[in-house]
Tab-separated table of C-alpha atoms in Angstrom:
chain	number	residue	atom	x	y	z
A	1	UNK	CA	9.745	18.490	-39.025
A	2	UNK	CA	8.608	14.325	-39.318
A	3	UNK	CA	5.944	13.353	-40.664
A	4	UNK	CA	3.397	11.449	-38.434
A	5	UNK	CA	0.166	9.569	-38.451
A	6	UNK	CA	-2.992	11.772	-35.902
A	7	UNK	CA	-5.783	10.329	-35.098
A	8	UNK	CA	-8.872	12.713	-36.240
A	9	UNK	CA	-12.283	10.402	-36.565
A	10	UNK	CA	-13.530	7.718	-34.304
A	11	UNK	CA	-16.817	5.717	-34.579
A	12	UNK	CA	-18.113	2.729	-32.867
A	13	UNK	CA	-20.823	-0.330	-34.099
A	14	UNK	CA	-22.740	-2.806	-32.152
A	15	UNK	CA	-25.548	-5.409	-33.163
A	16	UNK	CA	-28.991	-4.302	-32.223
A	17	UNK	CA	-29.487	-7.702	-30.196
A	18	UNK	CA	-28.535	-7.749	-26.946
A	19	UNK	CA	-28.004	-10.914	-24.866
A	20	UNK	CA	-27.909	-10.689	-21.266
A	21	UNK	CA	-26.492	-13.014	-19.142
A	22	UNK	CA	-30.034	-14.205	-17.959
A	23	UNK	CA	-30.793	-15.075	-21.069
A	24	UNK	CA	-27.417	-17.225	-21.891
A	25	UNK	CA	-28.208	-18.957	-17.977
A	26	UNK	CA	-31.889	-20.381	-19.043
A	27	UNK	CA	-30.081	-21.582	-22.067
A	28	UNK	CA	-26.798	-23.110	-20.524
A	29	UNK	CA	-25.231	-24.869	-17.408
A	30	UNK	CA	-24.738	-21.284	-16.158
A	31	UNK	CA	-25.518	-18.273	-14.232
A	32	UNK	CA	-25.402	-14.345	-13.868
A	33	UNK	CA	-23.516	-14.180	-10.727
A	34	UNK	CA	-21.004	-16.972	-12.060
A	35	UNK	CA	-20.411	-15.171	-15.582
A	36	UNK	CA	-20.238	-11.585	-13.350
A	37	UNK	CA	-17.850	-13.062	-11.177
A	38	UNK	CA	-15.277	-14.447	-13.331
A	39	UNK	CA	-15.229	-11.401	-16.305
A	40	UNK	CA	-17.322	-8.442	-14.923
A	41	UNK	CA	-19.517	-8.906	-18.161
A	42	UNK	CA	-22.699	-8.600	-17.864
A	43	UNK	CA	-24.347	-8.304	-21.370
A	44	UNK	CA	-22.663	-8.576	-24.849
A	45	UNK	CA	-24.531	-7.845	-28.675
A	46	UNK	CA	-24.879	-10.436	-31.892
A	47	UNK	CA	-25.782	-10.096	-35.298
A	48	UNK	CA	-28.670	-11.821	-36.754
A	49	UNK	CA	-28.651	-14.485	-38.904
A	50	UNK	CA	-28.011	-13.147	-42.491
A	51	UNK	CA	-25.271	-10.490	-41.079
A	52	UNK	CA	-21.590	-10.960	-41.322
A	53	UNK	CA	-18.817	-9.196	-40.258
A	54	UNK	CA	-18.797	-6.244	-43.136
A	55	UNK	CA	-21.935	-5.080	-41.768
A	56	UNK	CA	-20.561	-3.895	-38.809
A	57	UNK	CA	-17.619	-2.871	-40.464
A	58	UNK	CA	-19.253	-0.103	-42.481
A	59	UNK	CA	-21.158	1.332	-39.571
A	60	UNK	CA	-18.070	2.032	-37.986
A	61	UNK	CA	-16.157	3.011	-40.664
A	62	UNK	CA	-19.336	5.198	-41.337
A	63	UNK	CA	-19.222	7.062	-37.981
A	64	UNK	CA	-15.557	7.653	-38.289
A	65	UNK	CA	-15.438	8.926	-41.202
A	66	UNK	CA	-18.529	11.465	-39.904
A	67	UNK	CA	-16.423	11.941	-36.783
A	68	UNK	CA	-13.385	13.548	-38.916
A	69	UNK	CA	-15.216	15.353	-41.334
A	70	UNK	CA	-17.090	17.046	-38.212
A	71	UNK	CA	-13.435	17.072	-36.132
A	72	UNK	CA	-11.900	19.491	-40.033
A	73	UNK	CA	-11.370	22.403	-37.629
A	74	UNK	CA	-8.494	20.233	-35.836
A	75	UNK	CA	-7.479	18.392	-38.686
A	76	UNK	CA	-9.550	15.624	-39.800
A	77	UNK	CA	-11.035	14.557	-43.012
A	78	UNK	CA	-12.662	17.519	-45.430
A	79	UNK	CA	-16.525	17.302	-46.267
A	80	UNK	CA	-18.517	15.913	-48.555
A	81	UNK	CA	-19.775	12.778	-50.025
A	82	UNK	CA	-15.929	11.149	-50.303
A	83	UNK	CA	-13.707	11.579	-47.557
A	84	UNK	CA	-10.638	12.045	-48.743
A	85	UNK	CA	-9.402	8.492	-47.359
A	86	UNK	CA	-6.921	6.464	-50.043
A	87	UNK	CA	-6.005	3.674	-47.796
A	88	UNK	CA	-8.602	1.249	-45.683
A	89	UNK	CA	-7.253	-2.032	-43.215
A	90	UNK	CA	-9.681	-3.805	-41.557
A	91	UNK	CA	-8.798	-6.038	-38.644
A	92	UNK	CA	-10.601	-8.945	-38.048
A	93	UNK	CA	-10.877	-13.090	-37.386
A	94	UNK	CA	-14.240	-13.487	-38.524
A	95	UNK	CA	-14.413	-12.312	-42.846
A	96	UNK	CA	-17.434	-12.317	-44.436
A	97	UNK	CA	-15.588	-15.643	-46.618
A	98	UNK	CA	-12.046	-17.327	-46.209
A	99	UNK	CA	-11.329	-15.516	-49.737
A	100	UNK	CA	-11.329	-13.035	-50.678
A	101	UNK	CA	-10.373	-10.393	-47.955
A	102	UNK	CA	-13.640	-7.986	-45.863
A	103	UNK	CA	-11.839	-4.643	-46.369
A	104	UNK	CA	-12.107	-3.984	-50.263
A	105	UNK	CA	-16.097	-5.243	-49.900
A	106	UNK	CA	-16.062	-2.149	-46.898
A	107	UNK	CA	-14.257	0.314	-49.033
A	108	UNK	CA	-16.883	-0.296	-51.704
A	109	UNK	CA	-19.570	0.694	-49.867
A	110	UNK	CA	-18.057	3.629	-48.120
A	111	UNK	CA	-17.780	4.869	-51.388
A	112	UNK	CA	-13.626	4.207	-51.285
A	113	UNK	CA	-13.726	1.513	-54.068
A	114	UNK	CA	-10.923	2.593	-55.345
A	115	UNK	CA	-8.423	2.499	-52.435
A	116	UNK	CA	-5.381	-0.086	-51.140
A	117	UNK	CA	-7.988	-2.276	-48.744
A	118	UNK	CA	-6.524	-5.181	-46.720
A	119	UNK	CA	-8.289	-7.371	-43.888
A	120	UNK	CA	-5.379	-7.920	-41.181
A	121	UNK	CA	-5.535	-10.921	-39.374
A	122	UNK	CA	-3.794	-11.151	-35.532
A	123	UNK	CA	-7.461	-11.544	-32.923
A	124	UNK	CA	-7.501	-9.302	-29.774
A	125	UNK	CA	-4.575	-7.537	-31.380
A	126	UNK	CA	-4.991	-6.993	-34.656
A	127	UNK	CA	-6.580	-3.296	-34.317
A	128	UNK	CA	-3.768	-2.615	-32.859
A	129	UNK	CA	-1.620	-4.365	-35.763
A	130	UNK	CA	-3.493	-2.606	-38.576
A	131	UNK	CA	-3.199	0.974	-36.532
A	132	UNK	CA	0.716	0.070	-36.468
A	133	UNK	CA	0.712	-0.643	-40.427
A	134	UNK	CA	-1.659	1.678	-41.369
A	135	UNK	CA	0.106	4.565	-39.774
A	136	UNK	CA	3.111	3.183	-40.896
A	137	UNK	CA	2.261	3.635	-44.382
A	138	UNK	CA	1.016	7.218	-43.564
A	139	UNK	CA	4.112	8.094	-41.980
A	140	UNK	CA	6.308	6.786	-45.021
A	141	UNK	CA	3.916	8.956	-47.833
A	142	UNK	CA	2.143	6.254	-49.403
A	143	UNK	CA	-1.077	6.868	-47.556
A	144	UNK	CA	-2.993	10.536	-46.511
A	145	UNK	CA	-5.454	9.843	-44.835
A	146	UNK	CA	-6.407	5.672	-43.900
A	147	UNK	CA	-9.503	4.745	-41.790
A	148	UNK	CA	-8.681	1.486	-39.971
A	149	UNK	CA	-11.739	-1.098	-38.563
A	150	UNK	CA	-11.657	-3.358	-35.996
A	151	UNK	CA	-14.700	-5.450	-36.736
A	152	UNK	CA	-15.140	-9.431	-35.457
A	153	UNK	CA	-18.803	-11.302	-35.202
A	154	UNK	CA	-17.761	-14.433	-32.662
A	155	UNK	CA	-20.919	-15.501	-32.318
A	156	UNK	CA	-20.721	-17.182	-35.572
A	157	UNK	CA	-17.729	-19.345	-34.601
A	158	UNK	CA	-18.914	-20.110	-30.787
A	159	UNK	CA	-19.683	-23.846	-29.908
A	160	UNK	CA	-23.635	-23.095	-28.967
A	161	UNK	CA	-22.711	-25.535	-25.584
A	162	UNK	CA	-19.799	-23.764	-24.727
A	163	UNK	CA	-21.184	-21.516	-21.595
A	164	UNK	CA	-17.465	-19.946	-21.019
A	165	UNK	CA	-16.871	-19.100	-24.664
A	166	UNK	CA	-20.571	-17.714	-25.690
A	167	UNK	CA	-20.360	-15.617	-21.495
A	168	UNK	CA	-17.035	-13.880	-23.010
A	169	UNK	CA	-17.302	-13.099	-26.665
A	170	UNK	CA	-19.784	-10.341	-28.403
A	171	UNK	CA	-19.708	-8.990	-31.714
A	172	UNK	CA	-18.502	-5.380	-32.721
A	173	UNK	CA	-16.717	-3.314	-34.470
A	174	UNK	CA	-14.840	-0.133	-33.673
A	175	UNK	CA	-12.847	1.872	-36.317
A	176	UNK	CA	-10.908	5.269	-36.507
A	177	UNK	CA	-9.395	7.823	-39.235
A	178	UNK	CA	-6.113	8.726	-39.342
A	179	UNK	CA	-4.373	11.638	-41.709
A	180	UNK	CA	-0.480	12.823	-41.980
A	181	UNK	CA	0.308	15.255	-39.429
A	182	UNK	CA	2.979	16.359	-37.158
A	183	UNK	CA	4.282	14.363	-34.413
A	184	UNK	CA	3.985	17.259	-32.113
A	185	UNK	CA	-0.048	17.350	-32.530
A	186	UNK	CA	-2.497	16.256	-30.113
A	187	UNK	CA	-3.734	12.122	-31.724
A	188	UNK	CA	-0.384	12.077	-33.202
A	189	UNK	CA	0.404	8.762	-32.740
A	190	UNK	CA	4.090	8.433	-30.831
A	191	UNK	CA	5.293	4.854	-31.379
A	192	UNK	CA	4.221	1.111	-31.401
A	193	UNK	CA	5.442	-2.150	-29.757
A	194	UNK	CA	4.166	-5.305	-31.774
A	195	UNK	CA	5.378	-8.770	-31.020
A	196	UNK	CA	4.551	-12.844	-31.419
A	197	UNK	CA	5.085	-16.174	-30.269
A	198	UNK	CA	4.000	-19.032	-32.739
A	199	UNK	CA	4.812	-21.704	-29.592
A	200	UNK	CA	0.993	-20.560	-27.799
A	201	UNK	CA	-0.695	-21.107	-31.177
A	202	UNK	CA	-2.908	-23.878	-30.048
A	203	UNK	CA	-4.013	-21.471	-26.445
A	204	UNK	CA	-6.791	-19.313	-29.301
A	205	UNK	CA	-7.750	-21.619	-32.106
A	206	UNK	CA	-10.085	-23.047	-34.217
A	207	UNK	CA	-8.724	-26.218	-35.668
A	208	UNK	CA	-10.571	-26.551	-38.684
A	209	UNK	CA	-11.374	-24.733	-41.977
A	210	UNK	CA	-7.726	-23.865	-43.145
A	211	UNK	CA	-4.808	-25.490	-45.527
A	212	UNK	CA	-3.435	-28.057	-42.951
A	213	UNK	CA	-6.927	-29.613	-42.043
A	214	UNK	CA	-8.633	-29.586	-45.223
A	215	UNK	CA	-5.007	-30.807	-47.050
A	216	UNK	CA	-5.596	-34.523	-45.277
A	217	UNK	CA	-9.485	-34.927	-47.257
A	218	UNK	CA	-10.965	-36.222	-43.844
A	219	UNK	CA	-13.745	-34.725	-41.992
A	220	UNK	CA	-12.807	-32.116	-38.939
A	221	UNK	CA	-12.933	-34.008	-35.387
A	222	UNK	CA	-16.046	-33.080	-34.301
A	223	UNK	CA	-15.630	-29.873	-32.064
A	224	UNK	CA	-12.630	-28.408	-34.250
A	225	UNK	CA	-15.092	-26.560	-36.300
A	226	UNK	CA	-15.370	-24.096	-33.207
A	227	UNK	CA	-13.481	-21.818	-31.566
A	228	UNK	CA	-11.998	-22.897	-28.193
A	229	UNK	CA	-9.452	-21.400	-25.864
A	230	UNK	CA	-6.788	-22.239	-22.599
A	231	UNK	CA	-8.573	-19.574	-20.624
A	232	UNK	CA	-6.151	-20.371	-17.319
A	233	UNK	CA	-3.182	-19.791	-19.315
A	234	UNK	CA	-4.022	-17.089	-21.682
A	235	UNK	CA	-5.128	-15.366	-18.124
A	236	UNK	CA	-1.552	-15.568	-17.728
A	237	UNK	CA	0.297	-15.207	-20.942
A	238	UNK	CA	-1.996	-11.886	-21.363
A	239	UNK	CA	-1.197	-10.342	-18.227
A	240	UNK	CA	2.646	-10.949	-18.975
A	241	UNK	CA	2.679	-9.733	-22.972
A	242	UNK	CA	0.070	-6.638	-22.612
A	243	UNK	CA	2.670	-5.782	-18.937
A	244	UNK	CA	5.359	-6.046	-20.785
A	245	UNK	CA	5.099	-4.666	-24.238
A	246	UNK	CA	3.143	-1.188	-22.662
A	247	UNK	CA	6.800	-0.976	-20.333
A	248	UNK	CA	8.875	-0.970	-23.560
A	249	UNK	CA	7.043	1.176	-25.197
A	250	UNK	CA	6.028	3.563	-22.216
A	251	UNK	CA	10.600	3.161	-22.521
A	252	UNK	CA	10.623	4.231	-25.661
A	253	UNK	CA	8.966	7.754	-26.014
A	254	UNK	CA	10.331	8.806	-22.011
A	255	UNK	CA	6.163	8.229	-20.256
A	256	UNK	CA	6.071	6.489	-16.964
A	257	UNK	CA	3.452	4.136	-16.274
A	258	UNK	CA	2.068	6.520	-13.528
A	259	UNK	CA	1.951	9.291	-16.150
A	260	UNK	CA	-0.950	7.888	-17.979
A	261	UNK	CA	-4.624	9.167	-17.508
A	262	UNK	CA	-5.466	6.374	-19.626
A	263	UNK	CA	-5.131	3.265	-20.475
A	264	UNK	CA	-7.306	0.702	-23.186
A	265	UNK	CA	-6.465	-2.287	-23.475
A	266	UNK	CA	-8.105	-5.369	-25.148
A	267	UNK	CA	-11.327	-5.730	-23.154
A	268	UNK	CA	-11.125	-9.987	-22.588
A	269	UNK	CA	-11.351	-9.790	-18.800
A	270	UNK	CA	-12.204	-7.126	-16.191
A	271	UNK	CA	-9.368	-9.132	-13.834
A	272	UNK	CA	-6.823	-8.808	-16.331
A	273	UNK	CA	-6.965	-5.181	-17.008
A	274	UNK	CA	-6.801	-4.580	-13.030
A	275	UNK	CA	-3.814	-6.671	-13.217
A	276	UNK	CA	-2.125	-5.050	-15.769
A	277	UNK	CA	-2.550	-1.547	-14.270
A	278	UNK	CA	-1.520	-2.748	-10.897
A	279	UNK	CA	1.891	-3.773	-13.377
A	280	UNK	CA	2.191	-0.238	-14.642
A	281	UNK	CA	0.973	1.484	-11.301
A	282	UNK	CA	-2.622	3.110	-12.649
A	283	UNK	CA	-5.022	3.577	-10.416
A	284	UNK	CA	-8.495	1.464	-11.379
A	285	UNK	CA	-10.011	5.068	-12.048
A	286	UNK	CA	-7.566	5.317	-15.438
A	287	UNK	CA	-8.744	2.040	-16.562
A	288	UNK	CA	-11.297	2.824	-19.477
A	289	UNK	CA	-14.020	-0.282	-19.147
A	290	UNK	CA	-16.786	-1.516	-21.204
A	291	UNK	CA	-16.780	-4.926	-20.865
A	292	UNK	CA	-19.489	-5.361	-18.598
A	293	UNK	CA	-21.695	-3.251	-21.665
A	294	UNK	CA	-20.168	-5.804	-24.946
A	295	UNK	CA	-17.870	-8.436	-23.618
A	296	UNK	CA	-14.914	-9.284	-24.974
A	297	UNK	CA	-15.670	-7.857	-29.502
A	298	UNK	CA	-11.795	-9.491	-30.542
A	299	UNK	CA	-10.349	-6.791	-33.153
A	300	UNK	CA	-13.410	-4.077	-32.519
A	301	UNK	CA	-12.654	-4.144	-28.701
A	302	UNK	CA	-10.177	-1.539	-27.918
A	303	UNK	CA	-11.364	1.143	-31.026
A	304	UNK	CA	-15.128	0.405	-29.707
A	305	UNK	CA	-13.957	1.066	-26.167
A	306	UNK	CA	-12.016	4.312	-27.659
A	307	UNK	CA	-15.755	5.361	-28.819
A	308	UNK	CA	-17.661	4.666	-26.069
A	309	UNK	CA	-15.090	6.473	-23.941
A	310	UNK	CA	-14.429	9.966	-26.198
A	311	UNK	CA	-18.373	10.122	-26.334
A	312	UNK	CA	-19.383	10.068	-22.778
A	313	UNK	CA	-16.412	12.012	-21.779
A	314	UNK	CA	-13.747	9.293	-20.428
A	315	UNK	CA	-11.118	10.252	-22.336
A	316	UNK	CA	-9.864	14.257	-22.455
A	317	UNK	CA	-8.110	16.253	-24.627
A	318	UNK	CA	-4.686	16.451	-23.348
A	319	UNK	CA	-5.037	12.621	-21.853
A	320	UNK	CA	-1.668	10.861	-22.186
A	321	UNK	CA	-3.434	7.607	-23.184
A	322	UNK	CA	-1.739	3.940	-23.503
A	323	UNK	CA	-3.707	1.234	-25.888
A	324	UNK	CA	-2.708	-2.317	-24.888
A	325	UNK	CA	-3.956	-5.166	-26.779
A	326	UNK	CA	-3.102	-9.594	-26.401
A	327	UNK	CA	-4.520	-12.525	-28.888
A	328	UNK	CA	-4.337	-15.184	-30.373
A	329	UNK	CA	-1.212	-16.134	-32.128
A	330	UNK	CA	-0.158	-15.464	-29.488
A	331	UNK	CA	0.134	-11.814	-30.734
A	332	UNK	CA	0.486	-8.424	-28.016
A	333	UNK	CA	0.936	-4.635	-29.145
A	334	UNK	CA	1.133	-1.411	-27.781
A	335	UNK	CA	0.420	2.341	-29.113
A	336	UNK	CA	0.377	5.565	-27.187
A	337	UNK	CA	-1.141	9.098	-27.856
A	338	UNK	CA	-1.857	12.380	-26.229
A	339	UNK	CA	-5.215	12.513	-26.696
A	340	UNK	CA	-7.307	14.775	-29.599
A	341	UNK	CA	-10.321	16.861	-29.331
A	342	UNK	CA	-12.780	14.883	-31.301
A	343	UNK	CA	-16.547	15.149	-32.160
A	344	UNK	CA	-17.637	11.653	-31.754
A	345	UNK	CA	-21.325	10.699	-31.562
A	346	UNK	CA	-22.563	8.089	-29.093
A	347	UNK	CA	-22.484	4.291	-30.158
A	348	UNK	CA	-26.105	2.983	-30.457
A	349	UNK	CA	-27.185	0.149	-27.797
A	350	UNK	CA	-25.343	1.965	-25.320
A	351	UNK	CA	-26.022	5.548	-24.828
A	352	UNK	CA	-29.122	5.047	-23.401
A	353	UNK	CA	-27.821	1.573	-20.756
A	354	UNK	CA	-26.703	3.084	-17.608
A	355	UNK	CA	-22.833	4.058	-16.728
A	356	UNK	CA	-20.474	1.928	-17.049
A	357	UNK	CA	-19.287	1.117	-13.176
A	358	UNK	CA	-15.629	1.866	-12.520
A	359	UNK	CA	-13.043	-1.455	-11.705
A	360	UNK	CA	-13.900	-1.557	-8.555
A	361	UNK	CA	-17.186	-2.089	-8.483
A	362	UNK	CA	-17.475	-5.496	-10.228
A	363	UNK	CA	-17.267	-8.213	-8.155
């Protein structure tokens, strides 16, 4: 039987500081109602001064490794101080430094200093790209077990005066452990669909700071150092790209949209989640939603939503699960699996919060 990459550990992490809509309303020309009705978000988390993406990635990675240890009876990573992981892939668009990559630092802090480690940059699709990359290396025999992390700290690149982006984005991280296994096992990644369109690079961007701007020798125009997004166009492209990607993947593995038990899409906007769900013929109770409590955490979005849902019972063994994302580049991607039995701890900061409302209860 052919070799497959099997999900066997899962963890999530958010910073300690929660920022409610009311706090933003006190600072900017906005209101709690304006934010909720347009996005479905009521709070987000942001790092403290001096913290960085690696700090969140390490905590999420540590919890995923512990989850894998505790799930050993289902094929997870064996116990011990240094889990048998030989690959770390970090999806992020906010690395600690432009150079070097952040993944080696994360690996070292997790006691995995000599393993292969690298970053993947695909913005909000980053985790799906990283997952596909790590899964391919596992199935090819280049790695036995892999730690895949999605982590971003977009609070560090947002214009402090921009009410739209500050309302949408938060900081967070999620991680999974993959191991080599069989395609018929629960947790086996059954397929991927990935795509991009560089013609849309200006829709989601930070214009300054890269080689194109720096090579001019001139200071960047004011405001170009901050993240910018053309929201209306992004909305349309996100719904179209995620729907098409999901449909292509489902066709490839022989599933129908209405057969899905859960869709875990990139947590960008509750209206986008609804629209993609409608395209796939999914009832709203099959959509995993936690953006109301964490906002858009970019590459951390999908794995953080997985960890939150798994810990709360929103994901159950045997369910057919679709992951799908859309981000800058433009990039998009989807993955599918039957959910395995995992031991997952609640995400600190979310575990004592009020339950996330179903998508249908948002304004």
